[in-house]
Amino acid sequence: MRKDLMLLGLAYVLSQFYRSFLSVLTTPLQQDLGASADQLAAASGLWFLSFAAMQVPVGVALDRIGPRRTSGWLLLAGGGGGAAVFALATEPWHVSAAMALLGVGCAPVLMAAYYILARDFPAARFSTLAGLILGIGTSGSIFSSLPLVWAAEAIGWRASVGALALISAAVALGLLAVVRDPGRVVTESHGSLLDILKIPAMWAILPLMFVSYMPSGGFRGVWTGPYLAEVYGASQAVIGTVALGLGVAMICGTLGYGPAERLFKTRKWLAIAGNLLAAAVCAAMVVLPPDDLVRSAVMLAAICLLTCTYALIISHGRAFFPPHQIGRGVTLMNLCGMVGVGLSQMLTGRLHERVLAAGGSYEQAYDGIFLFYAVALTLGVAIYARAPDRTD
């Protein structure tokens, strides 16, 4: 793999880390800053919403100035700066501000890699290479699990996040030095996002893009810690171990769908099968009593594995984009996915808060969250089934 893609993969490791590390810092942030689970869910949601809000300008920037400056400068300012703000936080709202900055900094890195893949590599290899980069990056969710717990216990959470600020800045400078911009497409028509939305297939593809990342992004991003602590009374070590398992499951799912696509020669039906099975597991979490932590952890891992259809759906949509609009097209799809997770974080946080305020139990609050995910996935699949199964 080219050096620039390897470095963008490393930047995406940071992106995956920052979107999921709150779930294992729940206890120390509650103790040191007085942050509640609902406030942390909202802060996590801000990461996804700021990330999503940047996708439109990022798409334009990729097409006009290229991936090198787009990814390097934003990661330096938002990634390095956001992590520094987090490390210095003294109030819960400081965490929210830091998460918003981190979302801005992480917004371009995966799309920059996908832009290079779409421009410099054959379309038939896009799904496999995109899944490989996604799989490499997903290892960030492993580092944000048990290893982060160990680091926080050894040197404190502030020093741990401060070190990540320095690492983020170093990676950003590396991107500015190493990434190679593809040649610009010469065309009389630059197009716009409206042109992407005029493609009929996108109206069937985007809804599943909107909902498919909600469960894994939600639980790996924030709810793992509160769920295990509130329902099972789990310790930080147990939470870190379960979060590690979810991260491994996400890597396996991301890397596994690529070979499955080549075997079955379809993206659409693999995405449908994976998300429907995940909806079924979410429904089972509602039906089964919360009396077995190991079983619940395995089922959470299954949800994370099955919903790793991101690269499949992106590849499916990419097949419909003209060359001069690849940047806008893939970032629009990414925007849908991140808006979906961001809104779901805030909605599930409100749901959790209201169930408890009404006198409900922790178990009932999480039943509501699992039911929300099950319904969202089912509706997304129902619409996506209408999309043409294009594999070029």
Short mmCIF file of C-alpha atoms in Angstrom, two decimals:
data_model
loop_
_atom_site.label_atom_id
_atom_site.label_comp_id
_atom_site.label_asym_id
_atom_site.label_seq_id
_atom_site.Cartn_x
_atom_site.Cartn_y
_atom_site.Cartn_z
CA MET A 1 0.00 0.00 0.00
CA ARG A 2 1.21 3.52 -0.80
CA LYS A 3 2.74 5.60 1.99
CA ASP A 4 0.11 8.31 1.76
CA LEU A 5 -2.70 5.78 2.16
CA MET A 6 -0.90 4.16 5.09
CA LEU A 7 -0.62 7.53 6.83
CA LEU A 8 -4.28 8.32 6.13
CA GLY A 9 -5.07 4.91 7.61
CA LEU A 10 -3.15 5.93 10.75
CA ALA A 11 -5.11 9.19 10.84
CA TYR A 12 -8.29 7.14 10.63
CA VAL A 13 -7.12 5.10 13.62
CA LEU A 14 -7.21 8.38 15.54
CA SER A 15 -10.67 9.15 14.15
CA GLN A 16 -11.99 5.81 15.37
CA PHE A 17 -10.31 6.33 18.73
CA TYR A 18 -11.85 9.75 19.31
CA ARG A 19 -15.37 8.65 18.40
CA SER A 20 -15.33 5.80 20.92
CA PHE A 21 -13.04 6.69 23.84
CA LEU A 22 -15.74 8.35 25.98
CA SER A 23 -17.32 4.95 26.68
CA VAL A 24 -14.38 3.87 28.86
CA LEU A 25 -13.75 7.27 30.47
CA THR A 26 -17.30 7.50 31.85
CA THR A 27 -16.36 6.85 35.47
CA PRO A 28 -13.34 9.20 35.75
CA LEU A 29 -15.18 11.98 33.89
CA GLN A 30 -18.16 11.59 36.22
CA GLN A 31 -15.87 11.68 39.25
CA ASP A 32 -13.61 14.56 38.15
CA LEU A 33 -15.99 16.78 36.17
CA GLY A 34 -19.42 15.72 37.44
CA ALA A 35 -20.50 14.73 33.92
CA SER A 36 -23.59 12.52 33.69
CA ALA A 37 -24.12 9.66 31.23
CA ASP A 38 -26.65 11.80 29.34
CA GLN A 39 -24.18 14.71 29.07
CA LEU A 40 -21.51 12.36 27.75
CA ALA A 41 -23.98 10.92 25.23
CA ALA A 42 -24.70 14.46 24.03
CA ALA A 43 -20.96 15.21 23.82
CA SER A 44 -20.44 12.05 21.78
CA GLY A 45 -23.31 13.13 19.55
CA LEU A 46 -21.59 16.48 18.98
CA TRP A 47 -18.53 14.65 17.64
CA PHE A 48 -20.69 12.97 15.00
CA LEU A 49 -22.73 16.07 14.18
CA SER A 50 -19.69 18.34 13.77
CA PHE A 51 -18.05 15.59 11.73
CA ALA A 52 -21.17 15.41 9.56
CA ALA A 53 -21.46 19.19 9.20
CA MET A 54 -17.93 19.27 7.76
CA GLN A 55 -18.67 16.71 5.05
CA VAL A 56 -20.10 19.25 2.58
CA PRO A 57 -17.10 21.62 2.73
CA VAL A 58 -14.74 18.63 2.86
CA GLY A 59 -16.29 17.20 -0.32
CA VAL A 60 -15.88 20.51 -2.12
CA ALA A 61 -12.31 20.88 -0.84
CA LEU A 62 -11.34 17.37 -1.97
CA ASP A 63 -12.53 18.11 -5.50
CA ARG A 64 -10.98 21.60 -5.64
CA ILE A 65 -7.79 21.66 -3.55
CA GLY A 66 -7.13 17.93 -3.03
CA PRO A 67 -6.81 15.59 -0.05
CA ARG A 68 -3.37 16.67 1.19
CA ARG A 69 -4.23 20.13 2.51
CA THR A 70 -7.83 19.21 3.33
CA SER A 71 -6.86 16.35 5.65
CA GLY A 72 -3.62 17.78 7.03
CA TRP A 73 -4.75 21.22 8.17
CA LEU A 74 -8.09 20.10 9.59
CA LEU A 75 -6.53 17.25 11.58
CA LEU A 76 -3.87 19.59 12.92
CA ALA A 77 -6.34 22.24 14.10
CA GLY A 78 -9.29 20.06 15.11
CA GLY A 79 -7.58 16.82 16.12
CA GLY A 80 -4.57 18.22 17.93
CA GLY A 81 -6.47 21.25 19.23
CA GLY A 82 -9.55 19.31 20.28
CA ALA A 83 -7.55 16.72 22.21
CA ALA A 84 -5.69 19.53 23.99
CA VAL A 85 -8.98 21.15 25.03
CA PHE A 86 -10.24 17.78 26.31
CA ALA A 87 -7.08 17.22 28.37
CA LEU A 88 -7.55 20.63 30.03
CA ALA A 89 -11.32 20.26 30.65
CA THR A 90 -12.68 21.32 34.04
CA GLU A 91 -16.42 21.39 33.23
CA PRO A 92 -18.71 19.01 31.30
CA TRP A 93 -19.26 21.61 28.57
CA HIS A 94 -15.50 21.68 27.93
CA VAL A 95 -15.77 18.01 26.98
CA SER A 96 -18.60 18.86 24.56
CA ALA A 97 -16.54 21.63 22.97
CA ALA A 98 -13.53 19.33 22.66
CA MET A 99 -15.61 16.59 21.05
CA ALA A 100 -17.00 19.06 18.51
CA LEU A 101 -13.46 20.16 17.60
CA LEU A 102 -12.31 16.55 17.33
CA GLY A 103 -15.19 15.82 14.97
CA VAL A 104 -14.06 18.67 12.72
CA GLY A 105 -10.46 17.44 12.76
CA CYS A 106 -11.36 13.85 11.96
CA ALA A 107 -13.92 14.72 9.27
CA PRO A 108 -11.65 14.58 6.19
CA VAL A 109 -9.28 11.68 6.82
CA LEU A 110 -11.32 8.68 5.63
CA MET A 111 -12.88 10.62 2.77
CA ALA A 112 -9.42 11.77 1.66
CA ALA A 113 -8.33 8.13 1.49
CA TYR A 114 -11.50 7.12 -0.36
CA TYR A 115 -11.04 10.01 -2.79
CA ILE A 116 -7.53 8.80 -3.63
CA LEU A 117 -8.77 5.20 -4.02
CA ALA A 118 -11.61 6.28 -6.30
CA ARG A 119 -9.33 8.41 -8.47
CA ASP A 120 -6.12 6.34 -8.60
CA PHE A 121 -7.35 2.73 -8.44
CA PRO A 122 -9.74 0.59 -10.57
CA ALA A 123 -13.40 0.71 -9.48
CA ALA A 124 -13.41 -3.09 -9.02
CA ARG A 125 -10.78 -2.75 -6.25
CA PHE A 126 -12.47 0.13 -4.43
CA SER A 127 -14.60 -1.96 -2.06
CA THR A 128 -11.72 -4.23 -1.01
CA LEU A 129 -9.22 -1.40 -0.48
CA ALA A 130 -11.83 0.78 1.22
CA GLY A 131 -12.64 -2.08 3.58
CA LEU A 132 -8.94 -2.62 4.28
CA ILE A 133 -8.41 1.02 5.27
CA LEU A 134 -11.60 0.92 7.31
CA GLY A 135 -10.39 -2.25 9.03
CA ILE A 136 -7.00 -0.70 9.83
CA GLY A 137 -8.66 2.41 11.17
CA THR A 138 -11.12 0.46 13.27
CA SER A 139 -8.19 -0.71 15.38
CA GLY A 140 -8.54 2.72 16.99
CA SER A 141 -11.57 1.34 18.80
CA ILE A 142 -9.26 -1.27 20.34
CA PHE A 143 -6.81 1.36 21.60
CA SER A 144 -9.74 3.29 23.07
CA SER A 145 -10.80 0.30 25.16
CA LEU A 146 -8.68 -1.64 27.67
CA PRO A 147 -5.36 0.04 26.67
CA LEU A 148 -6.89 3.45 27.44
CA VAL A 149 -8.11 2.15 30.81
CA TRP A 150 -4.56 1.03 31.60
CA ALA A 151 -3.08 4.35 30.46
CA ALA A 152 -5.61 6.35 32.48
CA GLU A 153 -4.84 4.30 35.58
CA ALA A 154 -1.08 4.65 35.07
CA ILE A 155 -0.70 8.34 34.17
CA GLY A 156 -4.24 9.74 34.42
CA TRP A 157 -6.80 10.48 31.76
CA ARG A 158 -5.57 14.05 31.24
CA ALA A 159 -2.00 13.02 30.47
CA SER A 160 -3.25 10.21 28.23
CA VAL A 161 -5.39 12.55 26.12
CA GLY A 162 -2.64 15.18 26.15
CA ALA A 163 -0.25 12.65 24.62
CA LEU A 164 -2.86 11.95 21.94
CA ALA A 165 -2.97 15.67 21.13
CA LEU A 166 0.74 15.54 20.32
CA ILE A 167 0.33 12.35 18.28
CA SER A 168 -2.54 13.90 16.31
CA ALA A 169 -0.46 16.97 15.50
CA ALA A 170 2.46 14.81 14.37
CA VAL A 171 0.23 12.71 12.08
CA ALA A 172 -1.31 15.88 10.61
CA LEU A 173 2.12 17.26 9.75
CA GLY A 174 2.97 13.90 8.20
CA LEU A 175 -0.12 14.14 5.97
CA LEU A 176 0.96 17.58 4.76
CA ALA A 177 4.37 16.16 3.89
CA VAL A 178 3.47 12.78 2.37
CA VAL A 179 -0.04 12.73 0.81
CA ARG A 180 -0.08 12.97 -3.00
CA ASP A 181 -3.00 14.77 -4.62
CA PRO A 182 -4.48 13.00 -7.69
CA GLY A 183 -4.60 15.02 -10.92
CA ARG A 184 -7.64 17.24 -11.19
CA VAL A 185 -10.52 16.14 -13.42
CA VAL A 186 -10.92 18.55 -16.33
CA THR A 187 -14.62 19.11 -16.97
CA GLU A 188 -16.93 21.97 -17.88
CA SER A 189 -19.44 20.82 -15.25
CA HIS A 190 -18.39 20.93 -11.59
CA GLY A 191 -21.79 19.85 -10.34
CA SER A 192 -23.14 20.09 -6.81
CA LEU A 193 -24.65 17.99 -4.05
CA LEU A 194 -28.03 18.52 -5.69
CA ASP A 195 -26.76 16.61 -8.72
CA ILE A 196 -25.87 13.68 -6.44
CA LEU A 197 -29.37 13.77 -4.96
CA LYS A 198 -30.85 13.67 -8.47
CA ILE A 199 -29.50 10.12 -8.85
CA PRO A 200 -32.60 7.94 -8.15
CA ALA A 201 -30.63 5.10 -6.54
CA MET A 202 -29.32 7.41 -3.82
CA TRP A 203 -32.79 7.84 -2.32
CA ALA A 204 -32.85 4.11 -1.63
CA ILE A 205 -29.21 3.84 -0.49
CA LEU A 206 -28.92 6.85 1.82
CA PRO A 207 -31.54 5.75 4.41
CA LEU A 208 -29.58 2.60 5.28
CA MET A 209 -26.40 4.67 5.33
CA PHE A 210 -28.20 6.89 7.84
CA VAL A 211 -29.12 4.11 10.29
CA SER A 212 -26.62 1.25 9.84
CA TYR A 213 -23.88 2.79 11.99
CA MET A 214 -26.22 3.84 14.82
CA PRO A 215 -25.95 0.72 17.06
CA SER A 216 -22.19 0.15 16.84
CA GLY A 217 -21.43 3.88 16.90
CA GLY A 218 -23.80 4.29 19.85
CA PHE A 219 -22.56 1.47 22.04
CA ARG A 220 -18.91 1.64 21.09
CA GLY A 221 -19.02 5.41 21.27
CA VAL A 222 -20.68 5.99 24.64
CA TRP A 223 -23.25 3.47 25.90
CA THR A 224 -21.00 0.46 26.64
CA GLY A 225 -19.69 1.95 29.88
CA PRO A 226 -22.99 3.24 31.28
CA TYR A 227 -24.87 0.08 30.20
CA LEU A 228 -22.45 -2.32 31.87
CA ALA A 229 -22.06 -0.16 34.97
CA GLU A 230 -25.75 0.60 35.49
CA VAL A 231 -27.24 -2.80 34.59
CA TYR A 232 -24.46 -5.14 35.78
CA GLY A 233 -22.38 -3.00 38.15
CA ALA A 234 -19.30 -3.73 36.04
CA SER A 235 -15.88 -2.37 36.96
CA GLN A 236 -13.68 -0.24 34.69
CA ALA A 237 -11.59 -3.30 33.85
CA VAL A 238 -14.66 -5.26 32.76
CA ILE A 239 -15.95 -2.30 30.73
CA GLY A 240 -12.56 -1.96 29.03
CA THR A 241 -12.47 -5.68 28.24
CA VAL A 242 -15.96 -5.68 26.73
CA ALA A 243 -15.15 -2.52 24.74
CA LEU A 244 -12.04 -4.30 23.45
CA GLY A 245 -14.20 -7.20 22.30
CA LEU A 246 -16.54 -4.82 20.47
CA GLY A 247 -13.57 -3.22 18.73
CA VAL A 248 -12.27 -6.61 17.60
CA ALA A 249 -15.74 -7.52 16.34
CA MET A 250 -15.89 -4.32 14.30
CA ILE A 251 -12.52 -5.05 12.70
CA CYS A 252 -13.60 -8.61 11.87
CA GLY A 253 -16.85 -7.36 10.37
CA THR A 254 -15.18 -4.64 8.33
CA LEU A 255 -12.52 -6.95 6.93
CA GLY A 256 -14.93 -9.87 6.50
CA TYR A 257 -17.45 -8.16 4.24
CA GLY A 258 -14.84 -7.59 1.50
CA PRO A 259 -14.13 -11.29 0.86
CA ALA A 260 -17.85 -12.03 1.29
CA GLU A 261 -18.64 -9.55 -1.48
CA ARG A 262 -16.22 -11.30 -3.84
CA LEU A 263 -17.69 -14.68 -2.90
CA PHE A 264 -21.37 -13.77 -3.27
CA LYS A 265 -20.86 -11.06 -5.93
CA THR A 266 -23.28 -8.61 -4.32
CA ARG A 267 -23.00 -5.63 -2.03
CA LYS A 268 -26.68 -4.94 -1.66
CA TRP A 269 -27.83 -8.29 -0.32
CA LEU A 270 -24.88 -8.63 2.04
CA ALA A 271 -25.73 -5.23 3.53
CA ILE A 272 -29.38 -6.25 3.83
CA ALA A 273 -28.55 -9.56 5.52
CA GLY A 274 -26.08 -8.04 7.97
CA ASN A 275 -28.33 -5.20 9.09
CA LEU A 276 -31.44 -7.39 9.35
CA LEU A 277 -29.57 -9.87 11.54
CA ALA A 278 -28.32 -6.98 13.67
CA ALA A 279 -31.90 -5.73 14.06
CA ALA A 280 -32.91 -9.21 15.22
CA VAL A 281 -30.13 -9.25 17.83
CA CYS A 282 -31.21 -5.80 19.08
CA ALA A 283 -34.78 -7.10 19.42
CA ALA A 284 -33.48 -10.16 21.29
CA MET A 285 -31.70 -7.86 23.75
CA VAL A 286 -35.13 -6.40 24.59
CA VAL A 287 -36.80 -9.78 25.02
CA LEU A 288 -34.10 -11.60 26.99
CA PRO A 289 -33.69 -10.77 30.70
CA PRO A 290 -30.43 -8.92 31.57
CA ASP A 291 -29.20 -11.71 33.84
CA ASP A 292 -26.02 -12.77 31.99
CA LEU A 293 -23.26 -10.22 31.38
CA VAL A 294 -21.26 -12.57 29.12
CA ARG A 295 -24.27 -13.26 26.89
CA SER A 296 -25.03 -9.55 26.62
CA ALA A 297 -21.41 -8.78 25.77
CA VAL A 298 -21.42 -11.42 23.02
CA MET A 299 -24.67 -10.06 21.61
CA LEU A 300 -23.29 -6.51 21.61
CA ALA A 301 -20.24 -7.79 19.74
CA ALA A 302 -22.53 -9.50 17.21
CA ILE A 303 -24.38 -6.21 16.62
CA CYS A 304 -21.08 -4.39 16.05
CA LEU A 305 -19.84 -7.09 13.67
CA LEU A 306 -23.03 -7.35 11.61
CA THR A 307 -23.50 -3.60 11.13
CA CYS A 308 -19.99 -3.06 9.71
CA THR A 309 -21.51 -2.62 6.24
CA TYR A 310 -20.21 0.93 5.86
CA ALA A 311 -17.69 0.15 3.09
CA LEU A 312 -20.24 -1.98 1.24
CA ILE A 313 -22.83 0.80 1.18
CA ILE A 314 -20.26 3.48 0.27
CA SER A 315 -19.01 1.26 -2.59
CA HIS A 316 -22.56 0.65 -3.74
CA GLY A 317 -23.25 4.39 -3.93
CA ARG A 318 -19.84 5.22 -5.43
CA ALA A 319 -20.71 3.15 -8.52
CA PHE A 320 -23.31 5.79 -9.48
CA PHE A 321 -21.07 8.90 -9.19
CA PRO A 322 -19.43 10.61 -12.20
CA PRO A 323 -15.63 11.07 -11.82
CA HIS A 324 -15.75 14.82 -11.18
CA GLN A 325 -18.20 14.36 -8.29
CA ILE A 326 -16.62 11.47 -6.42
CA GLY A 327 -15.47 13.75 -3.58
CA ARG A 328 -18.92 15.24 -3.09
CA GLY A 329 -20.63 11.88 -3.49
CA VAL A 330 -18.69 9.89 -0.92
CA THR A 331 -18.73 12.76 1.57
CA LEU A 332 -22.50 13.10 1.20
CA MET A 333 -22.87 9.43 2.06
CA ASN A 334 -20.51 9.83 4.98
CA LEU A 335 -22.51 12.84 6.14
CA CYS A 336 -25.67 10.73 6.26
CA GLY A 337 -23.98 8.06 8.34
CA MET A 338 -22.51 10.52 10.84
CA VAL A 339 -25.69 12.60 11.16
CA GLY A 340 -27.55 9.38 11.88
CA VAL A 341 -25.20 8.41 14.71
CA GLY A 342 -25.03 11.93 16.11
CA LEU A 343 -28.79 12.35 16.26
CA SER A 344 -29.26 8.85 17.65
CA GLN A 345 -26.76 9.57 20.45
CA MET A 346 -28.78 12.58 21.50
CA LEU A 347 -32.14 10.84 21.10
CA THR A 348 -31.06 7.78 23.08
CA GLY A 349 -29.59 10.07 25.74
CA ARG A 350 -32.95 11.80 26.09
CA LEU A 351 -34.74 8.44 26.10
CA HIS A 352 -32.45 7.14 28.85
CA GLU A 353 -32.99 10.29 30.91
CA ARG A 354 -36.79 10.34 30.55
CA VAL A 355 -37.28 6.66 31.38
CA LEU A 356 -35.32 7.11 34.59
CA ALA A 357 -37.10 10.39 35.41
CA ALA A 358 -40.44 8.62 35.03
CA GLY A 359 -39.41 6.03 37.60
CA GLY A 360 -38.31 3.34 35.17
CA SER A 361 -35.39 1.04 35.77
CA TYR A 362 -32.01 1.03 34.05
CA GLU A 363 -33.06 -2.19 32.30
CA GLN A 364 -36.15 -0.49 30.86
CA ALA A 365 -34.08 2.49 29.69
CA TYR A 366 -31.73 0.24 27.72
CA ASP A 367 -34.61 -1.85 26.39
CA GLY A 368 -35.89 1.37 24.86
CA ILE A 369 -32.49 2.06 23.28
CA PHE A 370 -32.22 -1.44 21.81
CA LEU A 371 -35.77 -1.23 20.46
CA PHE A 372 -34.96 2.12 18.84
CA TYR A 373 -31.98 0.56 17.03
CA ALA A 374 -33.99 -2.48 15.93
CA VAL A 375 -36.75 -0.38 14.38
CA ALA A 376 -34.31 2.02 12.70
CA LEU A 377 -32.33 -0.80 11.07
CA THR A 378 -35.49 -2.56 9.87
CA LEU A 379 -36.86 0.60 8.24
CA GLY A 380 -33.50 1.37 6.63
CA VAL A 381 -33.29 -2.11 5.12
CA ALA A 382 -36.87 -1.94 3.84
CA ILE A 383 -36.06 1.19 1.81
CA TYR A 384 -32.60 0.00 0.73
CA ALA A 385 -34.09 -3.16 -0.79
CA ARG A 386 -35.42 -0.97 -3.61
CA ALA A 387 -31.92 0.10 -4.72
CA PRO A 388 -30.44 -1.44 -7.91
CA ASP A 389 -27.67 -3.95 -7.15
CA ARG A 390 -24.85 -2.33 -9.10
CA THR A 391 -21.39 -3.87 -8.60
CA ASP A 392 -19.12 -1.98 -11.01
#
